[in-house]
Amino acid sequence: MMKILAIVPAYNEEQSVSDVVIKIKLYMPEADILVINDGSIDATSERATDAGAKVINVPFNLGIGGAMQTGYLYAKRNNYDIAVQVDADGQHDPAYIKDLIKPIMLNKADMVIGSRFIEETSYRPSVFRKIGIKFFSALVRFLSNRNIADPTSGFRAVNREIIKYFSEYYPVDYPEVDVLIKLFRKGYRIIEIPVEMEERKKGRSSITPLRSVYYMIKVTLCLFMESLKNV
Amino acid sequence: MQAMFNVYTLSIVFSITFIIVVIELVRKNKLQEKYSILWIFMSIILLVLSSTPLIINKIAEWINIQNPPSFLFLFGLVYLIIYNLHLTVVVSNQSEKITRLAQEIALLKEEKDRKTFKAKYARVATHGQPGGGNSVKGNAAR
């Protein structure tokens, strides 16, 4: 029996976090659920505890990279075989976790990404976001010569080896695209499976148009710099 | 007529004051020795350059600077840029460490909470108090 951990990083998500936890429990009763409360100023921590998740309260806001890595540290130290990242805002449907971890259980992949774009789905991103995703997909192709249709998706499952790697190294800012390039360079197997995603229901996304342009430029520059590093 | 203060005198006064300030900061434990060394190093070079115009004139001749004192500015500027780069390296290093510290604290807190909860739960179980969940909460509140 494999030990599975669902990592849910949450920053001020009191309105959606408990739904997410309950749904994960429903679809994946065998998984442990760990909410990383990344210095929220609302009731995220209480909501998550009440819903039945283990909660780790980081003493101050670390940002998505630092929060996620806390989850991977926990997974490594408690000997988990598989870790699944699920967003606390409700856009990732826990019903797909089973599909996400299957290739890992069968040892067909080291990382599985829940992708919005390998099958026709009802997900309709804004033009802005579409351009962004296309752009990063092209960037990954350029830097690692592999095709990832949805490189910004944070709905992912990884195996033991990558848990260990992430607990030692995880990028601080824009981790999604960054780790893909790192993992490809290290020769890990990454596959995508189709999932449906919803627009966030409640709360506010941290991404505004202006910020996303800044984000794109910053990530691109950083990725080029990163690709100079030794693996 | 020559001005009372030229750039060399000014530079000498500045370097000496700066060295004193840096040493004072170290003495009061407001600046670590390892960071003070680069500042003192800079002030001494500045002091030497400005107190013996001979050197600076020679350098200016080599690199074709019309006005020799400009070299003082060039030196200061380049030194500051390099020192700034050094500082951002230090900051990067520190922010990485702070992140790791925060993560370790968070994990420790979680572990501790889990243990106290278990201990309390065990005590309640052995004493056979009724209403398991409630008494755990009651104990925690006490």
Short mmCIF file of N, CA and C in Angstrom, two decimals, chain A residues 19-188:
data_model
loop_
_atom_site.label_atom_id
_atom_site.label_comp_id
_atom_site.label_asym_id
_atom_site.label_seq_id
_atom_site.Cartn_x
_atom_site.Cartn_y
_atom_site.Cartn_z
N ASP A 19 -14.02 23.16 1.40
CA ASP A 19 -14.61 22.38 0.30
C ASP A 19 -13.56 21.48 -0.35
N VAL A 20 -12.39 22.07 -0.58
CA VAL A 20 -11.33 21.32 -1.24
C VAL A 20 -10.93 20.11 -0.38
N VAL A 21 -10.75 20.34 0.92
CA VAL A 21 -10.36 19.25 1.83
C VAL A 21 -11.42 18.16 1.84
N ILE A 22 -12.67 18.57 1.95
CA ILE A 22 -13.75 17.58 2.01
C ILE A 22 -13.82 16.76 0.73
N LYS A 23 -13.64 17.43 -0.40
CA LYS A 23 -13.68 16.72 -1.69
C LYS A 23 -12.51 15.74 -1.83
N ILE A 24 -11.34 16.16 -1.38
CA ILE A 24 -10.20 15.24 -1.47
C ILE A 24 -10.51 13.98 -0.64
N LYS A 25 -11.05 14.20 0.55
CA LYS A 25 -11.42 13.08 1.42
C LYS A 25 -12.40 12.14 0.73
N LEU A 26 -13.35 12.75 0.04
CA LEU A 26 -14.39 11.99 -0.62
C LEU A 26 -13.82 11.13 -1.74
N TYR A 27 -12.96 11.73 -2.56
CA TYR A 27 -12.46 11.02 -3.73
C TYR A 27 -11.21 10.20 -3.43
N MET A 28 -10.47 10.61 -2.40
CA MET A 28 -9.23 9.91 -2.08
C MET A 28 -9.16 9.62 -0.58
N PRO A 29 -10.04 8.75 -0.08
CA PRO A 29 -10.07 8.55 1.37
C PRO A 29 -8.75 8.01 1.92
N GLU A 30 -7.96 7.34 1.08
CA GLU A 30 -6.71 6.76 1.57
C GLU A 30 -5.59 7.78 1.67
N ALA A 31 -5.79 8.98 1.14
CA ALA A 31 -4.72 9.99 1.18
C ALA A 31 -4.79 10.80 2.46
N ASP A 32 -3.60 11.20 2.96
CA ASP A 32 -3.57 12.18 4.05
C ASP A 32 -3.59 13.56 3.41
N ILE A 33 -4.25 14.48 4.10
CA ILE A 33 -4.36 15.82 3.53
C ILE A 33 -3.59 16.80 4.40
N LEU A 34 -2.70 17.53 3.77
CA LEU A 34 -1.89 18.50 4.50
C LEU A 34 -2.10 19.89 3.91
N VAL A 35 -2.68 20.77 4.71
CA VAL A 35 -2.84 22.15 4.25
C VAL A 35 -1.68 22.96 4.79
N ILE A 36 -0.98 23.65 3.90
CA ILE A 36 0.08 24.55 4.34
C ILE A 36 -0.51 25.95 4.39
N ASN A 37 -0.73 26.44 5.60
CA ASN A 37 -1.26 27.78 5.74
C ASN A 37 -0.10 28.77 5.67
N ASP A 38 -0.02 29.46 4.55
CA ASP A 38 1.15 30.29 4.26
C ASP A 38 1.00 31.70 4.85
N GLY A 39 0.85 31.75 6.18
CA GLY A 39 0.75 33.07 6.83
C GLY A 39 -0.53 33.82 6.52
N SER A 40 -1.64 33.10 6.37
CA SER A 40 -2.92 33.75 6.09
C SER A 40 -3.33 34.65 7.25
N ILE A 41 -4.06 35.74 6.91
CA ILE A 41 -4.57 36.59 7.98
C ILE A 41 -6.05 36.31 8.22
N ASP A 42 -6.63 35.36 7.49
CA ASP A 42 -8.03 35.02 7.73
C ASP A 42 -8.12 33.66 8.43
N ALA A 43 -9.27 33.01 8.36
CA ALA A 43 -9.48 31.79 9.13
C ALA A 43 -9.12 30.51 8.37
N THR A 44 -8.24 30.63 7.39
CA THR A 44 -7.85 29.46 6.59
C THR A 44 -7.46 28.26 7.46
N SER A 45 -6.62 28.53 8.46
CA SER A 45 -6.12 27.45 9.29
C SER A 45 -7.25 26.72 10.03
N GLU A 46 -8.16 27.49 10.64
CA GLU A 46 -9.29 26.90 11.39
C GLU A 46 -10.20 26.11 10.45
N ARG A 47 -10.53 26.72 9.29
CA ARG A 47 -11.41 26.04 8.33
C ARG A 47 -10.82 24.71 7.90
N ALA A 48 -9.52 24.70 7.65
CA ALA A 48 -8.87 23.48 7.18
C ALA A 48 -8.86 22.42 8.28
N THR A 49 -8.57 22.84 9.53
CA THR A 49 -8.57 21.90 10.65
C THR A 49 -9.96 21.31 10.84
N ASP A 50 -10.96 22.19 10.83
CA ASP A 50 -12.33 21.72 11.02
C ASP A 50 -12.75 20.73 9.94
N ALA A 51 -12.27 20.95 8.73
CA ALA A 51 -12.63 20.05 7.63
C ALA A 51 -11.90 18.72 7.76
N GLY A 52 -10.93 18.65 8.67
CA GLY A 52 -10.27 17.37 8.93
C GLY A 52 -8.90 17.23 8.29
N ALA A 53 -8.29 18.33 7.91
CA ALA A 53 -6.95 18.24 7.33
C ALA A 53 -5.91 18.43 8.41
N LYS A 54 -4.71 17.90 8.16
CA LYS A 54 -3.57 18.29 8.99
C LYS A 54 -3.18 19.68 8.51
N VAL A 55 -2.86 20.54 9.44
CA VAL A 55 -2.50 21.90 9.02
C VAL A 55 -1.12 22.26 9.54
N ILE A 56 -0.31 22.79 8.65
CA ILE A 56 0.98 23.34 9.07
C ILE A 56 0.91 24.84 8.88
N ASN A 57 1.13 25.56 9.98
CA ASN A 57 1.10 27.02 9.90
C ASN A 57 2.52 27.56 9.79
N VAL A 58 2.83 28.09 8.62
CA VAL A 58 4.14 28.71 8.43
C VAL A 58 4.11 30.06 9.16
N PRO A 59 5.20 30.42 9.88
CA PRO A 59 5.14 31.62 10.73
C PRO A 59 4.90 32.94 9.99
N PHE A 60 5.27 33.01 8.72
CA PHE A 60 4.95 34.21 7.93
C PHE A 60 4.85 33.79 6.48
N ASN A 61 4.34 34.69 5.65
CA ASN A 61 4.11 34.34 4.25
C ASN A 61 5.42 34.06 3.51
N LEU A 62 5.56 32.83 3.04
CA LEU A 62 6.79 32.45 2.35
C LEU A 62 6.65 32.56 0.84
N GLY A 63 5.43 32.66 0.36
CA GLY A 63 5.21 32.59 -1.08
C GLY A 63 5.00 31.14 -1.48
N ILE A 64 4.45 30.95 -2.67
CA ILE A 64 4.03 29.62 -3.08
C ILE A 64 5.19 28.61 -3.05
N GLY A 65 6.36 29.02 -3.48
CA GLY A 65 7.49 28.08 -3.52
C GLY A 65 7.86 27.57 -2.14
N GLY A 66 8.04 28.50 -1.21
CA GLY A 66 8.42 28.11 0.14
C GLY A 66 7.36 27.29 0.84
N ALA A 67 6.09 27.64 0.60
CA ALA A 67 4.99 26.90 1.22
C ALA A 67 4.94 25.47 0.68
N MET A 68 5.03 25.38 -0.64
CA MET A 68 4.98 24.06 -1.26
C MET A 68 6.12 23.19 -0.77
N GLN A 69 7.29 23.79 -0.65
CA GLN A 69 8.44 23.01 -0.21
C GLN A 69 8.25 22.49 1.21
N THR A 70 7.57 23.27 2.06
CA THR A 70 7.27 22.79 3.41
C THR A 70 6.51 21.47 3.32
N GLY A 71 5.55 21.42 2.39
CA GLY A 71 4.80 20.19 2.19
C GLY A 71 5.69 19.04 1.75
N TYR A 72 6.62 19.32 0.87
CA TYR A 72 7.51 18.26 0.40
C TYR A 72 8.47 17.79 1.50
N LEU A 73 8.89 18.75 2.34
CA LEU A 73 9.72 18.35 3.48
C LEU A 73 8.96 17.39 4.38
N TYR A 74 7.69 17.75 4.63
CA TYR A 74 6.84 16.90 5.47
C TYR A 74 6.68 15.52 4.82
N ALA A 75 6.45 15.53 3.52
CA ALA A 75 6.24 14.26 2.80
C ALA A 75 7.48 13.38 2.89
N LYS A 76 8.63 14.01 2.76
CA LYS A 76 9.87 13.23 2.79
C LYS A 76 10.10 12.65 4.19
N ARG A 77 9.94 13.50 5.20
CA ARG A 77 10.23 13.04 6.57
C ARG A 77 9.24 12.02 7.06
N ASN A 78 8.03 12.05 6.54
CA ASN A 78 7.05 11.07 6.98
C ASN A 78 6.88 9.93 5.97
N ASN A 79 7.89 9.86 5.08
CA ASN A 79 7.96 8.67 4.24
C ASN A 79 6.81 8.44 3.29
N TYR A 80 6.35 9.49 2.64
CA TYR A 80 5.26 9.30 1.68
C TYR A 80 5.82 8.83 0.34
N ASP A 81 5.03 8.02 -0.37
CA ASP A 81 5.45 7.52 -1.67
C ASP A 81 5.04 8.44 -2.80
N ILE A 82 3.88 9.10 -2.58
CA ILE A 82 3.36 9.98 -3.63
C ILE A 82 2.87 11.27 -2.98
N ALA A 83 3.16 12.39 -3.62
CA ALA A 83 2.61 13.67 -3.16
C ALA A 83 1.82 14.31 -4.30
N VAL A 84 0.64 14.82 -3.98
CA VAL A 84 -0.19 15.48 -4.99
C VAL A 84 -0.39 16.92 -4.57
N GLN A 85 -0.14 17.86 -5.48
CA GLN A 85 -0.40 19.27 -5.19
C GLN A 85 -1.81 19.62 -5.63
N VAL A 86 -2.58 20.21 -4.73
CA VAL A 86 -3.94 20.64 -5.09
C VAL A 86 -4.11 22.08 -4.63
N ASP A 87 -4.57 22.96 -5.52
CA ASP A 87 -4.77 24.36 -5.12
C ASP A 87 -5.94 24.48 -4.16
N ALA A 88 -5.83 25.44 -3.24
CA ALA A 88 -6.87 25.62 -2.22
C ALA A 88 -8.03 26.45 -2.74
N ASP A 89 -7.90 27.02 -3.94
CA ASP A 89 -8.98 27.90 -4.41
C ASP A 89 -10.10 27.16 -5.11
N GLY A 90 -9.98 25.83 -5.23
CA GLY A 90 -11.06 25.05 -5.79
C GLY A 90 -11.01 24.84 -7.29
N GLN A 91 -9.98 25.35 -7.94
CA GLN A 91 -9.96 25.16 -9.40
C GLN A 91 -9.50 23.76 -9.82
N HIS A 92 -8.85 23.04 -8.91
CA HIS A 92 -8.47 21.66 -9.22
C HIS A 92 -9.52 20.71 -8.65
N ASP A 93 -10.07 19.87 -9.50
CA ASP A 93 -11.11 18.96 -9.05
C ASP A 93 -10.48 17.68 -8.50
N PRO A 94 -10.65 17.44 -7.17
CA PRO A 94 -10.02 16.26 -6.56
C PRO A 94 -10.45 14.94 -7.17
N ALA A 95 -11.54 14.94 -7.95
CA ALA A 95 -11.97 13.70 -8.60
C ALA A 95 -10.87 13.15 -9.52
N TYR A 96 -9.98 14.02 -9.98
CA TYR A 96 -8.95 13.59 -10.91
C TYR A 96 -7.69 13.07 -10.23
N ILE A 97 -7.64 13.17 -8.91
CA ILE A 97 -6.40 12.76 -8.23
C ILE A 97 -6.06 11.31 -8.54
N LYS A 98 -7.09 10.48 -8.58
CA LYS A 98 -6.89 9.06 -8.89
C LYS A 98 -6.17 8.88 -10.22
N ASP A 99 -6.62 9.61 -11.25
CA ASP A 99 -5.98 9.51 -12.56
C ASP A 99 -4.55 10.03 -12.51
N LEU A 100 -4.40 11.07 -11.68
CA LEU A 100 -3.09 11.72 -11.59
C LEU A 100 -2.04 10.77 -11.01
N ILE A 101 -2.43 9.98 -10.00
CA ILE A 101 -1.42 9.15 -9.34
C ILE A 101 -1.25 7.78 -9.99
N LYS A 102 -2.19 7.41 -10.87
CA LYS A 102 -2.11 6.08 -11.46
C LYS A 102 -0.78 5.83 -12.19
N PRO A 103 -0.36 6.72 -13.09
CA PRO A 103 0.90 6.46 -13.80
C PRO A 103 2.10 6.35 -12.85
N ILE A 104 2.01 7.02 -11.69
CA ILE A 104 3.12 6.94 -10.74
C ILE A 104 3.11 5.59 -10.04
N MET A 105 1.91 5.13 -9.68
CA MET A 105 1.80 3.83 -9.04
C MET A 105 2.30 2.72 -9.96
N LEU A 106 2.04 2.88 -11.26
CA LEU A 106 2.48 1.87 -12.23
C LEU A 106 3.93 2.11 -12.65
N ASN A 107 4.55 3.10 -12.02
CA ASN A 107 5.92 3.48 -12.36
C ASN A 107 6.11 3.81 -13.83
N LYS A 108 5.12 4.50 -14.39
CA LYS A 108 5.23 4.92 -15.79
C LYS A 108 5.73 6.35 -15.90
N ALA A 109 5.70 7.06 -14.76
CA ALA A 109 6.15 8.46 -14.78
C ALA A 109 6.64 8.84 -13.40
N ASP A 110 7.50 9.88 -13.36
CA ASP A 110 7.96 10.40 -12.08
C ASP A 110 7.08 11.58 -11.65
N MET A 111 6.57 12.31 -12.64
CA MET A 111 5.64 13.39 -12.35
C MET A 111 4.50 13.37 -13.33
N VAL A 112 3.29 13.61 -12.82
CA VAL A 112 2.13 13.66 -13.70
C VAL A 112 1.47 15.03 -13.53
N ILE A 113 1.20 15.67 -14.65
CA ILE A 113 0.57 17.00 -14.61
C ILE A 113 -0.86 16.90 -15.10
N GLY A 114 -1.77 17.47 -14.35
CA GLY A 114 -3.15 17.57 -14.80
C GLY A 114 -3.25 18.72 -15.79
N SER A 115 -3.53 18.39 -17.05
CA SER A 115 -3.44 19.40 -18.10
C SER A 115 -4.81 19.77 -18.65
N ARG A 116 -5.01 21.06 -18.92
CA ARG A 116 -6.28 21.55 -19.44
C ARG A 116 -6.33 21.47 -20.95
N PHE A 117 -5.19 21.20 -21.58
CA PHE A 117 -5.17 21.41 -23.03
C PHE A 117 -4.85 20.20 -23.89
N ILE A 118 -4.76 19.01 -23.28
CA ILE A 118 -4.48 17.90 -24.20
C ILE A 118 -5.76 17.27 -24.73
N GLU A 119 -6.87 17.59 -24.10
CA GLU A 119 -8.14 17.19 -24.69
C GLU A 119 -9.04 18.40 -24.68
N GLU A 120 -9.98 18.41 -25.58
CA GLU A 120 -10.96 19.49 -25.62
C GLU A 120 -11.76 19.46 -24.32
N THR A 121 -11.63 20.51 -23.50
CA THR A 121 -12.42 20.54 -22.27
C THR A 121 -13.26 21.81 -22.26
N SER A 122 -14.07 21.91 -21.25
CA SER A 122 -14.97 23.07 -21.18
C SER A 122 -14.24 24.31 -20.66
N TYR A 123 -12.98 24.09 -20.28
CA TYR A 123 -12.22 25.21 -19.71
C TYR A 123 -11.93 26.26 -20.77
N ARG A 124 -12.35 27.47 -20.52
CA ARG A 124 -12.11 28.56 -21.47
C ARG A 124 -11.32 29.66 -20.79
N PRO A 125 -10.02 29.62 -20.96
CA PRO A 125 -9.22 30.67 -20.30
C PRO A 125 -9.36 31.99 -21.05
N SER A 126 -9.06 33.08 -20.38
CA SER A 126 -9.07 34.38 -21.04
C SER A 126 -7.94 34.41 -22.06
N VAL A 127 -8.08 35.30 -23.03
CA VAL A 127 -7.08 35.41 -24.09
C VAL A 127 -5.70 35.61 -23.48
N PHE A 128 -5.69 36.50 -22.48
CA PHE A 128 -4.46 36.81 -21.79
C PHE A 128 -3.75 35.56 -21.29
N ARG A 129 -4.54 34.77 -20.54
CA ARG A 129 -3.96 33.58 -19.93
C ARG A 129 -3.53 32.58 -20.99
N LYS A 130 -4.34 32.50 -22.06
CA LYS A 130 -4.03 31.57 -23.14
C LYS A 130 -2.67 31.89 -23.75
N ILE A 131 -2.46 33.17 -24.01
CA ILE A 131 -1.19 33.61 -24.57
C ILE A 131 -0.05 33.24 -23.61
N GLY A 132 -0.28 33.51 -22.34
CA GLY A 132 0.73 33.20 -21.33
C GLY A 132 1.11 31.73 -21.33
N ILE A 133 0.09 30.88 -21.34
CA ILE A 133 0.34 29.44 -21.27
C ILE A 133 1.06 28.96 -22.54
N LYS A 134 0.59 29.44 -23.70
CA LYS A 134 1.24 29.10 -24.97
C LYS A 134 2.72 29.51 -24.93
N PHE A 135 2.93 30.70 -24.39
CA PHE A 135 4.28 31.24 -24.33
C PHE A 135 5.19 30.35 -23.50
N PHE A 136 4.71 29.97 -22.32
CA PHE A 136 5.55 29.15 -21.44
C PHE A 136 5.76 27.75 -22.01
N SER A 137 4.74 27.27 -22.71
CA SER A 137 4.86 25.97 -23.35
C SER A 137 5.99 26.03 -24.40
N ALA A 138 6.01 27.12 -25.17
CA ALA A 138 7.07 27.30 -26.18
C ALA A 138 8.43 27.43 -25.50
N LEU A 139 8.43 28.11 -24.37
CA LEU A 139 9.69 28.31 -23.64
C LEU A 139 10.26 26.98 -23.15
N VAL A 140 9.38 26.14 -22.62
CA VAL A 140 9.82 24.82 -22.16
C VAL A 140 10.36 24.01 -23.34
N ARG A 141 9.65 24.12 -24.48
CA ARG A 141 10.10 23.40 -25.67
C ARG A 141 11.50 23.89 -26.08
N PHE A 142 11.67 25.20 -26.01
CA PHE A 142 12.95 25.78 -26.41
C PHE A 142 14.08 25.36 -25.48
N LEU A 143 13.81 25.37 -24.18
CA LEU A 143 14.88 25.12 -23.21
C LEU A 143 15.11 23.63 -22.95
N SER A 144 14.09 22.80 -23.16
CA SER A 144 14.32 21.39 -22.84
C SER A 144 13.88 20.45 -23.96
N ASN A 145 13.36 21.03 -25.04
CA ASN A 145 13.03 20.22 -26.21
C ASN A 145 11.93 19.19 -25.93
N ARG A 146 11.04 19.50 -24.99
CA ARG A 146 9.92 18.59 -24.72
C ARG A 146 8.63 19.37 -24.83
N ASN A 147 7.55 18.62 -25.06
CA ASN A 147 6.25 19.26 -25.16
C ASN A 147 5.45 19.13 -23.88
N ILE A 148 5.11 20.25 -23.29
CA ILE A 148 4.17 20.26 -22.17
C ILE A 148 3.09 21.26 -22.53
N ALA A 149 1.86 20.75 -22.68
CA ALA A 149 0.78 21.62 -23.15
C ALA A 149 0.38 22.63 -22.09
N ASP A 150 0.46 22.25 -20.83
CA ASP A 150 -0.03 23.12 -19.76
C ASP A 150 1.03 23.30 -18.67
N PRO A 151 2.10 24.02 -18.99
CA PRO A 151 3.23 24.08 -18.05
C PRO A 151 2.93 24.86 -16.78
N THR A 152 1.87 25.67 -16.76
CA THR A 152 1.61 26.46 -15.56
C THR A 152 0.63 25.77 -14.61
N SER A 153 0.13 24.61 -15.02
CA SER A 153 -0.79 23.90 -14.14
C SER A 153 -0.10 23.48 -12.85
N GLY A 154 -0.74 23.76 -11.73
CA GLY A 154 -0.16 23.38 -10.44
C GLY A 154 -0.78 22.10 -9.90
N PHE A 155 -1.60 21.45 -10.73
CA PHE A 155 -2.26 20.21 -10.32
C PHE A 155 -1.33 19.06 -10.72
N ARG A 156 -0.54 18.58 -9.76
CA ARG A 156 0.52 17.64 -10.10
C ARG A 156 0.68 16.55 -9.07
N ALA A 157 1.18 15.44 -9.51
CA ALA A 157 1.54 14.36 -8.58
C ALA A 157 2.98 13.96 -8.85
N VAL A 158 3.71 13.66 -7.80
CA VAL A 158 5.11 13.26 -7.98
C VAL A 158 5.43 12.02 -7.14
N ASN A 159 6.48 11.34 -7.52
CA ASN A 159 6.85 10.12 -6.77
C ASN A 159 7.89 10.44 -5.70
N ARG A 160 8.33 9.42 -5.04
CA ARG A 160 9.25 9.52 -3.91
C ARG A 160 10.55 10.25 -4.26
N GLU A 161 11.10 9.91 -5.42
CA GLU A 161 12.38 10.51 -5.81
C GLU A 161 12.24 12.02 -5.96
N ILE A 162 11.15 12.45 -6.59
CA ILE A 162 10.97 13.89 -6.80
C ILE A 162 10.60 14.58 -5.49
N ILE A 163 9.88 13.88 -4.61
CA ILE A 163 9.62 14.44 -3.27
C ILE A 163 10.95 14.80 -2.61
N LYS A 164 11.88 13.86 -2.70
CA LYS A 164 13.18 14.10 -2.08
C LYS A 164 13.88 15.28 -2.75
N TYR A 165 13.85 15.30 -4.07
CA TYR A 165 14.50 16.40 -4.80
C TYR A 165 13.86 17.76 -4.44
N PHE A 166 12.54 17.80 -4.40
CA PHE A 166 11.84 19.06 -4.09
C PHE A 166 12.09 19.52 -2.65
N SER A 167 12.28 18.55 -1.75
CA SER A 167 12.51 18.95 -0.36
C SER A 167 13.88 19.62 -0.22
N GLU A 168 14.77 19.31 -1.16
CA GLU A 168 16.08 19.97 -1.13
C GLU A 168 16.10 21.22 -1.99
N TYR A 169 15.44 21.13 -3.14
CA TYR A 169 15.45 22.27 -4.03
C TYR A 169 14.03 22.54 -4.55
N TYR A 170 13.54 23.74 -4.31
CA TYR A 170 12.27 24.13 -4.92
C TYR A 170 12.33 25.63 -5.16
N PRO A 171 12.03 26.07 -6.39
CA PRO A 171 12.19 27.50 -6.67
C PRO A 171 11.25 28.36 -5.82
N VAL A 172 11.69 29.56 -5.53
CA VAL A 172 10.93 30.43 -4.63
C VAL A 172 9.72 31.04 -5.32
N ASP A 173 9.93 31.64 -6.48
CA ASP A 173 8.85 32.42 -7.08
C ASP A 173 7.95 31.66 -8.04
N TYR A 174 7.96 31.50 -9.09
CA TYR A 174 7.31 30.95 -10.26
C TYR A 174 7.70 29.48 -10.39
N PRO A 175 7.32 28.62 -9.45
CA PRO A 175 7.91 27.27 -9.44
C PRO A 175 7.44 26.34 -10.56
N GLU A 176 6.21 26.53 -11.06
CA GLU A 176 5.64 25.51 -11.96
C GLU A 176 6.50 25.26 -13.20
N VAL A 177 6.78 26.34 -13.94
CA VAL A 177 7.53 26.17 -15.18
C VAL A 177 8.98 25.80 -14.88
N ASP A 178 9.50 26.45 -13.89
CA ASP A 178 10.89 26.26 -13.51
C ASP A 178 11.24 24.79 -13.24
N VAL A 179 10.41 24.15 -12.41
CA VAL A 179 10.75 22.76 -12.05
C VAL A 179 10.68 21.82 -13.25
N LEU A 180 9.80 22.14 -14.22
CA LEU A 180 9.71 21.28 -15.40
C LEU A 180 11.07 21.20 -16.09
N ILE A 181 11.65 22.38 -16.29
CA ILE A 181 12.93 22.41 -16.99
C ILE A 181 14.01 21.70 -16.19
N LYS A 182 13.98 21.93 -14.87
CA LYS A 182 14.95 21.25 -13.99
C LYS A 182 14.81 19.74 -14.10
N LEU A 183 13.56 19.27 -13.98
CA LEU A 183 13.34 17.83 -13.95
C LEU A 183 13.68 17.19 -15.29
N PHE A 184 13.37 17.87 -16.38
CA PHE A 184 13.74 17.33 -17.69
C PHE A 184 15.24 17.22 -17.81
N ARG A 185 15.93 18.24 -17.32
CA ARG A 185 17.39 18.22 -17.42
C ARG A 185 17.98 17.07 -16.60
N LYS A 186 17.27 16.72 -15.51
CA LYS A 186 17.78 15.63 -14.69
C LYS A 186 17.31 14.27 -15.20
N GLY A 187 16.53 14.30 -16.27
CA GLY A 187 16.13 13.05 -16.89
C GLY A 187 14.90 12.37 -16.31
N TYR A 188 14.10 13.10 -15.56
CA TYR A 188 12.87 12.51 -15.02
C TYR A 188 11.79 12.41 -16.09
#
